[in-house]
């Protein structure tokens, strides 16, 4: 029989655990954020490969420029398709810890690395972010995976692979996964008059991926602001 | 030798007719307006194309470039250029009948077949000039105004990004096949011209046939679907296949074959009719 | 008169049908080198069809067409190279100048023509100074002259002119007539000239054929056909019965063709006219007028009027 005394103890334990989880989450996120701030600016050569239903393109080379706090530019002779929110969504989000509540959800093994899963819940109703989930390597204070669901961009799952610039929290490789079922091709624009091909219905509910390899980082070398002007 | 002399004569006649310049003038005006509109508001047009993807993705780079402009222009004008071609080629035989000069022309010591073929060749040359002018305005002027870059092509099954270094041969091949489809139109209007004694008939009939076949080709009716692949209008946009990846080689070859078949059959009919015709006008 | 010389044109039993309509039923005639040959017939008789068939603008239904000794159907280009023609009215490219028009057609004539030659021909037909003018501003007479210029520019052996004076004013008709005579006399051309006006043919042709309803009626020398011994003489008298009696009494073979009102129509030779006149005067038959018509002219006029 459950007595009120037992219930009270459970509640107190729960609240304590939650608080502890929250404090722990904030601490983890803070550590990640601090590390990410080491690179005040950088430029990097990228190779972008798009594997997406409804999109066909060859891998292209581009250059990315970043400068704190939020200057970001993709420079390419070719047309480059990149995730809408850029590459640093997770880091941007971590800058304002007052705008969300972070809770440790658990642990997960990614490859051979133990990660802590931190859920991020925005405090404001008007925030674009609906829910965030980060898989963090607490040993290295780096994000191995992020899943961000926003009102404007849907859900984007990002995997990070680190190498030479791990000390700055800058990945050598990223894989973005986006949900493609929202893509609808406007018939009037495609102008395939008399096209007798049938549309491929098998592609309607798939995930699309963007593979980005980052090489030749130039970190904290100074980037003038005019580079970021359009 | 007489054939080339006759062809030279036909060039002179085409070059001297005011209507020959209607096509060139119209194209210059239309393309000028398109280029101006794209310069003024092209990015909005692009966003209409990329909007389905923009919720999750962002397009970086010079999307609104000369290559895209050239592609858009080719796509827009594929209905209009045939009319401007037919305006001249539809008049090649019937115009002479209407003017009465055919009486004198056919009493010269050159076979009727040679006369017709020389008119045909001159008509094809005029078609080439029109297309080259479109190409120049679209590609050269387009690149001067908008720069160069990759080509974003929106098909009914999605978006293709073709890299700039890969576009030269695609545009060349596309233009060649577009030329073939315009030669098809020229052949049709010339053939109709052999059956008429006035200029307007063949021109209007050519356009009516194009419109009718386009409608038949677009109808999703089972009984018509058997016929659709063989309509020449179904292959008027065959040039677009060069902007697919991977290249649908079979489709391209099939389109070229069907267009050539139409051209040969129509030309045969034209030669037959022109030779058999009693000149009563 | 015996027809002598080289036959340039031999048409034998030419037939052209358009379905049930028979435009030409049986036309035959010959044209000799050096002739100015008149091709006569009323409107709708088949002249134009015959000429178009000779030039293969129209395919014959049957018949033999030989020009310059060769079968037309088998030697089209060879034959057409030797012919210059105007079929009905001369039509040119309105948007080109006179000079350019001549050059266009000359280029297809089978011989090399120089600009100098073109200018010479334009001058010959009386259009000097108008070479650069566009045809749109030319009168009918000027176009007719230019038409003749294009027939001559490649120096053909046979010139075919289909009703060349149609639509011209009297001066224009005279000019064309003089041009044709110049072609014959100075340039030694053979000319085939079609018309529905007998007097026009009479003035310049030496031989002719008359067709009607697609058939050859008569062919031969103009002199022989038109200046035949027999004439149709119309004599207006006051006493027709007495006049008729007098003619019957003189016992010659004067044929009374018709009596119309107080006009006697007689078939007589020219020499007998004063004889008849004296006969009437001596017998108190008053003669009010004597009109003569060639038998053939009368026949032709009847054809036209019917």
mmCIF file of N, CA, C and O in Angstrom, chain C residues 40-121:
data_model
loop_
_atom_site.group_PDB
_atom_site.id
_atom_site.type_symbol
_atom_site.label_atom_id
_atom_site.label_comp_id
_atom_site.label_asym_id
_atom_site.label_seq_id
_atom_site.Cartn_x
_atom_site.Cartn_y
_atom_site.Cartn_z
ATOM 1 N N UNK C 40 -3.839 32.796 -132.135
ATOM 2 C CA UNK C 40 -5.093 33.525 -131.966
ATOM 3 C C UNK C 40 -6.216 32.652 -131.449
ATOM 4 O O UNK C 40 -6.304 31.467 -131.788
ATOM 5 N N UNK C 41 -7.080 33.270 -130.714
ATOM 6 C CA UNK C 41 -8.286 32.578 -130.281
ATOM 7 C C UNK C 41 -9.059 33.483 -129.353
ATOM 8 O O UNK C 41 -8.455 34.356 -128.719
ATOM 9 N N UNK C 42 -10.361 33.310 -129.287
ATOM 10 C CA UNK C 42 -11.129 34.126 -128.347
ATOM 11 C C UNK C 42 -10.770 33.753 -126.908
ATOM 12 O O UNK C 42 -10.103 32.742 -126.659
ATOM 13 N N UNK C 43 -11.229 34.585 -125.984
ATOM 14 C CA UNK C 43 -10.977 34.285 -124.575
ATOM 15 C C UNK C 43 -11.595 32.943 -124.206
ATOM 16 O O UNK C 43 -12.729 32.651 -124.575
ATOM 17 N N UNK C 44 -10.832 32.130 -123.512
ATOM 18 C CA UNK C 44 -11.332 30.830 -123.087
ATOM 19 C C UNK C 44 -11.159 29.748 -124.136
ATOM 20 O O UNK C 44 -11.650 28.629 -123.965
ATOM 21 N N UNK C 45 -10.431 30.049 -125.194
ATOM 22 C CA UNK C 45 -10.284 29.059 -126.262
ATOM 23 C C UNK C 45 -9.203 28.033 -125.958
ATOM 24 O O UNK C 45 -9.135 26.997 -126.622
ATOM 25 N N UNK C 46 -8.358 28.332 -125.019
ATOM 26 C CA UNK C 46 -7.305 27.377 -124.669
ATOM 27 C C UNK C 46 -5.907 27.870 -125.013
ATOM 28 O O UNK C 46 -4.942 27.101 -124.965
ATOM 29 N N UNK C 47 -5.794 29.142 -125.340
ATOM 30 C CA UNK C 47 -4.462 29.681 -125.720
ATOM 31 C C UNK C 47 -3.504 29.615 -124.546
ATOM 32 O O UNK C 47 -2.381 29.111 -124.662
ATOM 33 N N UNK C 48 -3.974 30.129 -123.441
ATOM 34 C CA UNK C 48 -3.114 30.203 -122.262
ATOM 35 C C UNK C 48 -2.736 28.815 -121.781
ATOM 36 O O UNK C 48 -1.579 28.562 -121.413
ATOM 37 N N UNK C 49 -3.707 27.902 -121.841
ATOM 38 C CA UNK C 49 -3.434 26.526 -121.434
ATOM 39 C C UNK C 49 -2.382 25.912 -122.341
ATOM 40 O O UNK C 49 -1.455 25.242 -121.876
ATOM 41 N N UNK C 50 -2.510 26.178 -123.634
ATOM 42 C CA UNK C 50 -1.539 25.637 -124.593
ATOM 43 C C UNK C 50 -0.137 26.182 -124.313
ATOM 44 O O UNK C 50 0.836 25.437 -124.269
ATOM 45 N N UNK C 51 -0.078 27.477 -124.102
ATOM 46 C CA UNK C 51 1.239 28.082 -123.842
ATOM 47 C C UNK C 51 1.827 27.549 -122.542
ATOM 48 O O UNK C 51 3.016 27.212 -122.469
ATOM 49 N N UNK C 52 1.007 27.436 -121.514
ATOM 50 C CA UNK C 52 1.518 26.908 -120.244
ATOM 51 C C UNK C 52 1.983 25.464 -120.402
ATOM 52 O O UNK C 52 2.934 25.026 -119.748
ATOM 53 N N UNK C 53 1.301 24.737 -121.261
ATOM 54 C CA UNK C 53 1.712 23.346 -121.490
ATOM 55 C C UNK C 53 3.048 23.311 -122.226
ATOM 56 O O UNK C 53 3.894 22.474 -121.929
ATOM 57 N N UNK C 54 3.222 24.236 -123.149
ATOM 58 C CA UNK C 54 4.504 24.294 -123.884
ATOM 59 C C UNK C 54 5.669 24.589 -122.953
ATOM 60 O O UNK C 54 6.813 24.271 -123.253
ATOM 61 N N UNK C 55 5.355 25.261 -121.853
ATOM 62 C CA UNK C 55 6.417 25.619 -120.910
ATOM 63 C C UNK C 55 6.439 24.674 -119.706
ATOM 64 O O UNK C 55 7.182 24.883 -118.747
ATOM 65 N N UNK C 56 5.560 23.667 -119.756
ATOM 66 C CA UNK C 56 5.437 22.681 -118.676
ATOM 67 C C UNK C 56 5.048 23.319 -117.335
ATOM 68 O O UNK C 56 5.353 22.778 -116.276
ATOM 69 N N UNK C 57 4.355 24.429 -117.421
ATOM 70 C CA UNK C 57 3.687 24.922 -116.206
ATOM 71 C C UNK C 57 2.493 24.035 -115.915
ATOM 72 O O UNK C 57 2.028 23.917 -114.787
ATOM 73 N N UNK C 58 2.018 23.415 -116.978
ATOM 74 C CA UNK C 58 0.894 22.487 -116.889
ATOM 75 C C UNK C 58 1.330 21.199 -117.577
ATOM 76 O O UNK C 58 1.993 21.245 -118.609
ATOM 77 N N UNK C 59 0.939 20.074 -117.014
ATOM 78 C CA UNK C 59 1.297 18.802 -117.661
ATOM 79 C C UNK C 59 0.232 18.454 -118.689
ATOM 80 O O UNK C 59 -0.960 18.512 -118.383
ATOM 81 N N UNK C 60 0.608 18.095 -119.919
ATOM 82 C CA UNK C 60 -0.413 17.747 -120.910
ATOM 83 C C UNK C 60 -1.075 16.415 -120.581
ATOM 84 O O UNK C 60 -0.439 15.540 -119.997
ATOM 85 N N UNK C 61 -2.314 16.288 -120.963
ATOM 86 C CA UNK C 61 -2.999 15.001 -120.791
ATOM 87 C C UNK C 61 -2.495 14.014 -121.856
ATOM 88 O O UNK C 61 -2.253 12.845 -121.582
ATOM 89 N N UNK C 62 -2.384 14.513 -123.078
ATOM 90 C CA UNK C 62 -1.781 13.707 -124.142
ATOM 91 C C UNK C 62 -1.346 14.644 -125.259
ATOM 92 O O UNK C 62 -1.664 15.832 -125.250
ATOM 93 N N UNK C 63 -0.652 14.061 -126.219
ATOM 94 C CA UNK C 63 -0.205 14.877 -127.345
ATOM 95 C C UNK C 63 1.299 14.892 -127.427
ATOM 96 O O UNK C 63 1.995 14.480 -126.497
ATOM 97 N N UNK C 64 1.768 15.392 -128.565
ATOM 98 C CA UNK C 64 3.211 15.433 -128.793
ATOM 99 C C UNK C 64 3.678 16.880 -128.770
ATOM 100 O O UNK C 64 3.128 17.734 -129.462
ATOM 101 N N UNK C 65 4.666 17.141 -127.969
ATOM 102 C CA UNK C 65 5.232 18.494 -127.905
ATOM 103 C C UNK C 65 6.730 18.380 -128.194
ATOM 104 O O UNK C 65 7.472 17.801 -127.414
ATOM 105 N N UNK C 66 7.111 18.961 -129.309
ATOM 106 C CA UNK C 66 8.531 18.955 -129.649
ATOM 107 C C UNK C 66 8.990 20.389 -129.836
ATOM 108 O O UNK C 66 8.373 21.152 -130.590
ATOM 109 N N UNK C 67 10.046 20.729 -129.151
ATOM 110 C CA UNK C 67 10.633 22.052 -129.350
ATOM 111 C C UNK C 67 12.109 21.857 -129.650
ATOM 112 O O UNK C 67 12.779 21.041 -128.992
ATOM 113 N N UNK C 68 12.575 22.567 -130.641
ATOM 114 C CA UNK C 68 13.967 22.457 -131.109
ATOM 115 C C UNK C 68 14.303 21.014 -131.453
ATOM 116 O O UNK C 68 15.417 20.525 -131.226
ATOM 117 N N UNK C 69 13.301 20.320 -131.953
ATOM 118 C CA UNK C 69 13.499 18.949 -132.409
ATOM 119 C C UNK C 69 13.518 17.918 -131.295
ATOM 120 O O UNK C 69 13.756 16.745 -131.542
ATOM 121 N N UNK C 70 13.284 18.353 -130.055
ATOM 122 C CA UNK C 70 13.372 17.394 -128.951
ATOM 123 C C UNK C 70 12.038 17.316 -128.200
ATOM 124 O O UNK C 70 11.285 18.289 -128.120
ATOM 125 N N UNK C 71 11.795 16.152 -127.642
ATOM 126 C CA UNK C 71 10.583 15.939 -126.852
ATOM 127 C C UNK C 71 10.656 16.802 -125.592
ATOM 128 O O UNK C 71 11.610 16.703 -124.819
ATOM 129 N N UNK C 72 9.649 17.595 -125.399
ATOM 130 C CA UNK C 72 9.652 18.536 -124.276
ATOM 131 C C UNK C 72 9.693 17.820 -122.942
ATOM 132 O O UNK C 72 10.418 18.219 -122.032
ATOM 133 N N UNK C 73 8.917 16.752 -122.822
ATOM 134 C CA UNK C 73 8.811 16.075 -121.525
ATOM 135 C C UNK C 73 10.136 15.434 -121.125
ATOM 136 O O UNK C 73 10.432 15.305 -119.944
ATOM 137 N N UNK C 74 10.925 15.067 -122.111
ATOM 138 C CA UNK C 74 12.197 14.396 -121.792
ATOM 139 C C UNK C 74 13.396 15.344 -121.774
ATOM 140 O O UNK C 74 14.463 14.979 -121.310
ATOM 141 N N UNK C 75 13.213 16.540 -122.323
ATOM 142 C CA UNK C 75 14.350 17.462 -122.433
ATOM 143 C C UNK C 75 13.986 18.848 -121.922
ATOM 144 O O UNK C 75 14.318 19.871 -122.521
ATOM 145 N N UNK C 76 13.315 18.834 -120.798
ATOM 146 C CA UNK C 76 12.748 20.094 -120.279
ATOM 147 C C UNK C 76 13.804 21.192 -120.143
ATOM 148 O O UNK C 76 13.638 22.295 -120.661
ATOM 149 N N UNK C 77 14.839 20.919 -119.381
ATOM 150 C CA UNK C 77 15.813 21.972 -119.071
ATOM 151 C C UNK C 77 16.539 22.457 -120.330
ATOM 152 O O UNK C 77 16.782 23.652 -120.500
ATOM 153 N N UNK C 78 16.875 21.514 -121.217
ATOM 154 C CA UNK C 78 17.573 21.881 -122.460
ATOM 155 C C UNK C 78 16.713 22.855 -123.266
ATOM 156 O O UNK C 78 17.198 23.856 -123.790
ATOM 157 N N UNK C 79 15.427 22.540 -123.345
ATOM 158 C CA UNK C 79 14.518 23.354 -124.157
ATOM 159 C C UNK C 79 14.250 24.704 -123.496
ATOM 160 O O UNK C 79 14.294 25.760 -124.142
ATOM 161 N N UNK C 80 13.986 24.678 -122.196
ATOM 162 C CA UNK C 80 13.626 25.938 -121.515
ATOM 163 C C UNK C 80 14.788 26.927 -121.524
ATOM 164 O O UNK C 80 14.579 28.139 -121.426
ATOM 165 N N UNK C 81 15.989 26.402 -121.621
ATOM 166 C CA UNK C 81 17.149 27.292 -121.676
ATOM 167 C C UNK C 81 17.119 28.148 -122.953
ATOM 168 O O UNK C 81 17.699 29.232 -122.988
ATOM 169 N N UNK C 82 16.423 27.646 -123.965
ATOM 170 C CA UNK C 82 16.391 28.355 -125.242
ATOM 171 C C UNK C 82 15.149 29.226 -125.383
ATOM 172 O O UNK C 82 14.894 29.777 -126.450
ATOM 173 N N UNK C 83 14.373 29.278 -124.331
ATOM 174 C CA UNK C 83 13.110 30.024 -124.412
ATOM 175 C C UNK C 83 13.116 31.173 -123.430
ATOM 176 O O UNK C 83 13.587 31.053 -122.296
ATOM 177 N N UNK C 84 12.562 32.297 -123.895
ATOM 178 C CA UNK C 84 12.253 33.391 -122.969
ATOM 179 C C UNK C 84 10.763 33.617 -123.083
ATOM 180 O O UNK C 84 10.203 33.550 -124.173
ATOM 181 N N UNK C 85 10.087 33.873 -121.958
ATOM 182 C CA UNK C 85 8.629 33.951 -122.057
ATOM 183 C C UNK C 85 8.026 34.904 -121.058
ATOM 184 O O UNK C 85 8.602 35.227 -120.023
ATOM 185 N N UNK C 86 6.841 35.383 -121.432
ATOM 186 C CA UNK C 86 5.964 36.059 -120.465
ATOM 187 C C UNK C 86 4.641 35.320 -120.554
ATOM 188 O O UNK C 86 4.077 35.196 -121.642
ATOM 189 N N UNK C 87 4.184 34.815 -119.424
ATOM 190 C CA UNK C 87 2.908 34.119 -119.382
ATOM 191 C C UNK C 87 1.903 35.014 -118.668
ATOM 192 O O UNK C 87 2.090 35.365 -117.519
ATOM 193 N N UNK C 88 0.866 35.379 -119.374
ATOM 194 C CA UNK C 88 -0.110 36.379 -118.888
ATOM 195 C C UNK C 88 0.656 37.640 -118.515
ATOM 196 O O UNK C 88 1.594 38.020 -119.190
ATOM 197 N N UNK C 89 0.295 38.290 -117.402
ATOM 198 C CA UNK C 89 1.009 39.540 -117.144
ATOM 199 C C UNK C 89 2.337 39.245 -116.460
ATOM 200 O O UNK C 89 2.461 38.288 -115.724
ATOM 201 N N UNK C 90 3.335 40.067 -116.733
ATOM 202 C CA UNK C 90 4.639 39.814 -116.123
ATOM 203 C C UNK C 90 4.621 40.234 -114.659
ATOM 204 O O UNK C 90 4.340 41.383 -114.343
ATOM 205 N N UNK C 91 4.856 39.283 -113.781
ATOM 206 C CA UNK C 91 4.885 39.580 -112.350
ATOM 207 C C UNK C 91 6.307 39.445 -111.839
ATOM 208 O O UNK C 91 7.010 38.501 -112.181
ATOM 209 N N UNK C 92 6.666 40.411 -111.036
ATOM 210 C CA UNK C 92 8.019 40.428 -110.482
ATOM 211 C C UNK C 92 7.954 40.589 -108.966
ATOM 212 O O UNK C 92 6.866 40.709 -108.382
ATOM 213 N N UNK C 93 9.137 40.582 -108.361
ATOM 214 C CA UNK C 93 9.203 40.740 -106.913
ATOM 215 C C UNK C 93 9.150 42.231 -106.587
ATOM 216 O O UNK C 93 10.085 42.980 -106.870
ATOM 217 N N UNK C 94 8.057 42.628 -105.978
ATOM 218 C CA UNK C 94 7.808 44.066 -105.762
ATOM 219 C C UNK C 94 8.860 44.688 -104.841
ATOM 220 O O UNK C 94 9.124 45.879 -104.889
ATOM 221 N N UNK C 95 9.410 43.855 -103.984
ATOM 222 C CA UNK C 95 10.333 44.393 -102.988
ATOM 223 C C UNK C 95 11.783 44.461 -103.502
ATOM 224 O O UNK C 95 12.689 44.827 -102.766
ATOM 225 N N UNK C 96 11.959 44.067 -104.773
ATOM 226 C CA UNK C 96 13.290 44.157 -105.374
ATOM 227 C C UNK C 96 13.273 45.185 -106.503
ATOM 228 O O UNK C 96 12.220 45.485 -107.060
ATOM 229 N N UNK C 97 14.468 45.680 -106.852
ATOM 230 C CA UNK C 97 14.556 46.658 -107.936
ATOM 231 C C UNK C 97 14.450 45.946 -109.285
ATOM 232 O O UNK C 97 14.523 44.708 -109.354
ATOM 233 N N UNK C 98 14.306 46.740 -110.330
ATOM 234 C CA UNK C 98 14.221 46.188 -111.691
ATOM 235 C C UNK C 98 15.461 45.357 -112.004
ATOM 236 O O UNK C 98 15.382 44.237 -112.519
ATOM 237 N N UNK C 99 16.578 45.929 -111.654
ATOM 238 C CA UNK C 99 17.872 45.269 -111.937
ATOM 239 C C UNK C 99 17.960 43.935 -111.197
ATOM 240 O O UNK C 99 18.314 42.908 -111.770
ATOM 241 N N UNK C 100 17.590 43.959 -109.919
ATOM 242 C CA UNK C 100 17.686 42.737 -109.102
ATOM 243 C C UNK C 100 16.731 41.667 -109.636
ATOM 244 O O UNK C 100 17.047 40.486 -109.631
ATOM 245 N N UNK C 101 15.551 42.095 -110.057
ATOM 246 C CA UNK C 101 14.595 41.141 -110.617
ATOM 247 C C UNK C 101 15.172 40.452 -111.846
ATOM 248 O O UNK C 101 15.085 39.230 -111.987
ATOM 249 N N UNK C 102 15.753 41.230 -112.731
ATOM 250 C CA UNK C 102 16.330 40.642 -113.945
ATOM 251 C C UNK C 102 17.466 39.695 -113.567
ATOM 252 O O UNK C 102 17.593 38.592 -114.111
ATOM 253 N N UNK C 103 18.268 40.112 -112.604
ATOM 254 C CA UNK C 103 19.395 39.264 -112.185
ATOM 255 C C UNK C 103 18.903 37.935 -111.602
ATOM 256 O O UNK C 103 19.471 36.880 -111.879
ATOM 257 N N UNK C 104 17.868 38.012 -110.799
ATOM 258 C CA UNK C 104 17.317 36.802 -110.163
ATOM 259 C C UNK C 104 16.920 35.786 -111.240
ATOM 260 O O UNK C 104 17.295 34.608 -111.176
ATOM 261 N N UNK C 105 16.176 36.254 -112.234
ATOM 262 C CA UNK C 105 15.706 35.308 -113.255
ATOM 263 C C UNK C 105 16.831 34.933 -114.224
ATOM 264 O O UNK C 105 16.907 33.810 -114.703
ATOM 265 N N UNK C 106 17.709 35.887 -114.466
ATOM 266 C CA UNK C 106 18.822 35.604 -115.372
ATOM 267 C C UNK C 106 19.730 34.529 -114.792
ATOM 268 O O UNK C 106 20.282 33.700 -115.517
ATOM 269 N N UNK C 107 19.871 34.571 -113.477
ATOM 270 C CA UNK C 107 20.756 33.596 -112.819
ATOM 271 C C UNK C 107 20.282 32.171 -113.055
ATOM 272 O O UNK C 107 21.071 31.229 -113.024
ATOM 273 N N UNK C 108 18.969 32.006 -113.278
ATOM 274 C CA UNK C 108 18.415 30.670 -113.477
ATOM 275 C C UNK C 108 18.287 30.305 -114.945
ATOM 276 O O UNK C 108 17.726 29.262 -115.270
ATOM 277 N N UNK C 109 18.808 31.158 -115.818
ATOM 278 C CA UNK C 109 18.573 30.945 -117.247
ATOM 279 C C UNK C 109 19.493 29.915 -117.859
ATOM 280 O O UNK C 109 19.294 29.512 -119.004
ATOM 281 N N UNK C 110 20.519 29.524 -117.117
ATOM 282 C CA UNK C 110 21.420 28.504 -117.635
ATOM 283 C C UNK C 110 22.660 29.060 -118.301
ATOM 284 O O UNK C 110 23.537 28.312 -118.718
ATOM 285 N N UNK C 111 22.734 30.384 -118.431
ATOM 286 C CA UNK C 111 23.953 30.989 -118.977
ATOM 287 C C UNK C 111 24.453 32.046 -117.990
ATOM 288 O O UNK C 111 23.689 32.530 -117.163
ATOM 289 N N UNK C 112 25.722 32.371 -118.111
ATOM 290 C CA UNK C 112 26.269 33.392 -117.214
ATOM 291 C C UNK C 112 25.932 34.787 -117.731
ATOM 292 O O UNK C 112 26.213 35.121 -118.865
ATOM 293 N N UNK C 113 25.296 35.546 -116.873
ATOM 294 C CA UNK C 113 24.879 36.897 -117.278
ATOM 295 C C UNK C 113 25.652 37.900 -116.448
ATOM 296 O O UNK C 113 25.733 37.781 -115.235
ATOM 297 N N UNK C 114 26.168 38.914 -117.107
ATOM 298 C CA UNK C 114 26.897 39.951 -116.364
ATOM 299 C C UNK C 114 25.961 41.112 -116.070
ATOM 300 O O UNK C 114 24.904 41.274 -116.691
ATOM 301 N N UNK C 115 26.387 41.931 -115.122
ATOM 302 C CA UNK C 115 25.590 43.109 -114.766
ATOM 303 C C UNK C 115 25.470 44.039 -115.979
ATOM 304 O O UNK C 115 24.447 44.680 -116.184
ATOM 305 N N UNK C 116 26.529 44.060 -116.765
ATOM 306 C CA UNK C 116 26.554 44.938 -117.955
ATOM 307 C C UNK C 116 25.453 44.505 -118.921
ATOM 308 O O UNK C 116 24.726 45.332 -119.471
ATOM 309 N N UNK C 117 25.355 43.221 -119.091
ATOM 310 C CA UNK C 117 24.332 42.675 -120.000
ATOM 311 C C UNK C 117 22.933 43.050 -119.503
ATOM 312 O O UNK C 117 22.054 43.403 -120.290
ATOM 313 N N UNK C 118 22.761 42.946 -118.192
ATOM 314 C CA UNK C 118 21.463 43.281 -117.585
ATOM 315 C C UNK C 118 21.118 44.738 -117.891
ATOM 316 O O UNK C 118 20.003 45.058 -118.295
ATOM 317 N N UNK C 119 22.086 45.591 -117.722
ATOM 318 C CA UNK C 119 21.843 47.018 -117.971
ATOM 319 C C UNK C 119 21.550 47.283 -119.450
ATOM 320 O O UNK C 119 20.705 48.119 -119.777
ATOM 321 N N UNK C 120 22.242 46.546 -120.313
ATOM 322 C CA UNK C 120 22.017 46.712 -121.759
ATOM 323 C C UNK C 120 20.587 46.355 -122.128
ATOM 324 O O UNK C 120 19.932 47.050 -122.899
ATOM 325 N N UNK C 121 20.135 45.266 -121.562
ATOM 326 C CA UNK C 121 18.784 44.801 -121.869
ATOM 327 C C UNK C 121 17.752 45.780 -121.330
ATOM 328 O O UNK C 121 16.748 46.077 -121.984
#
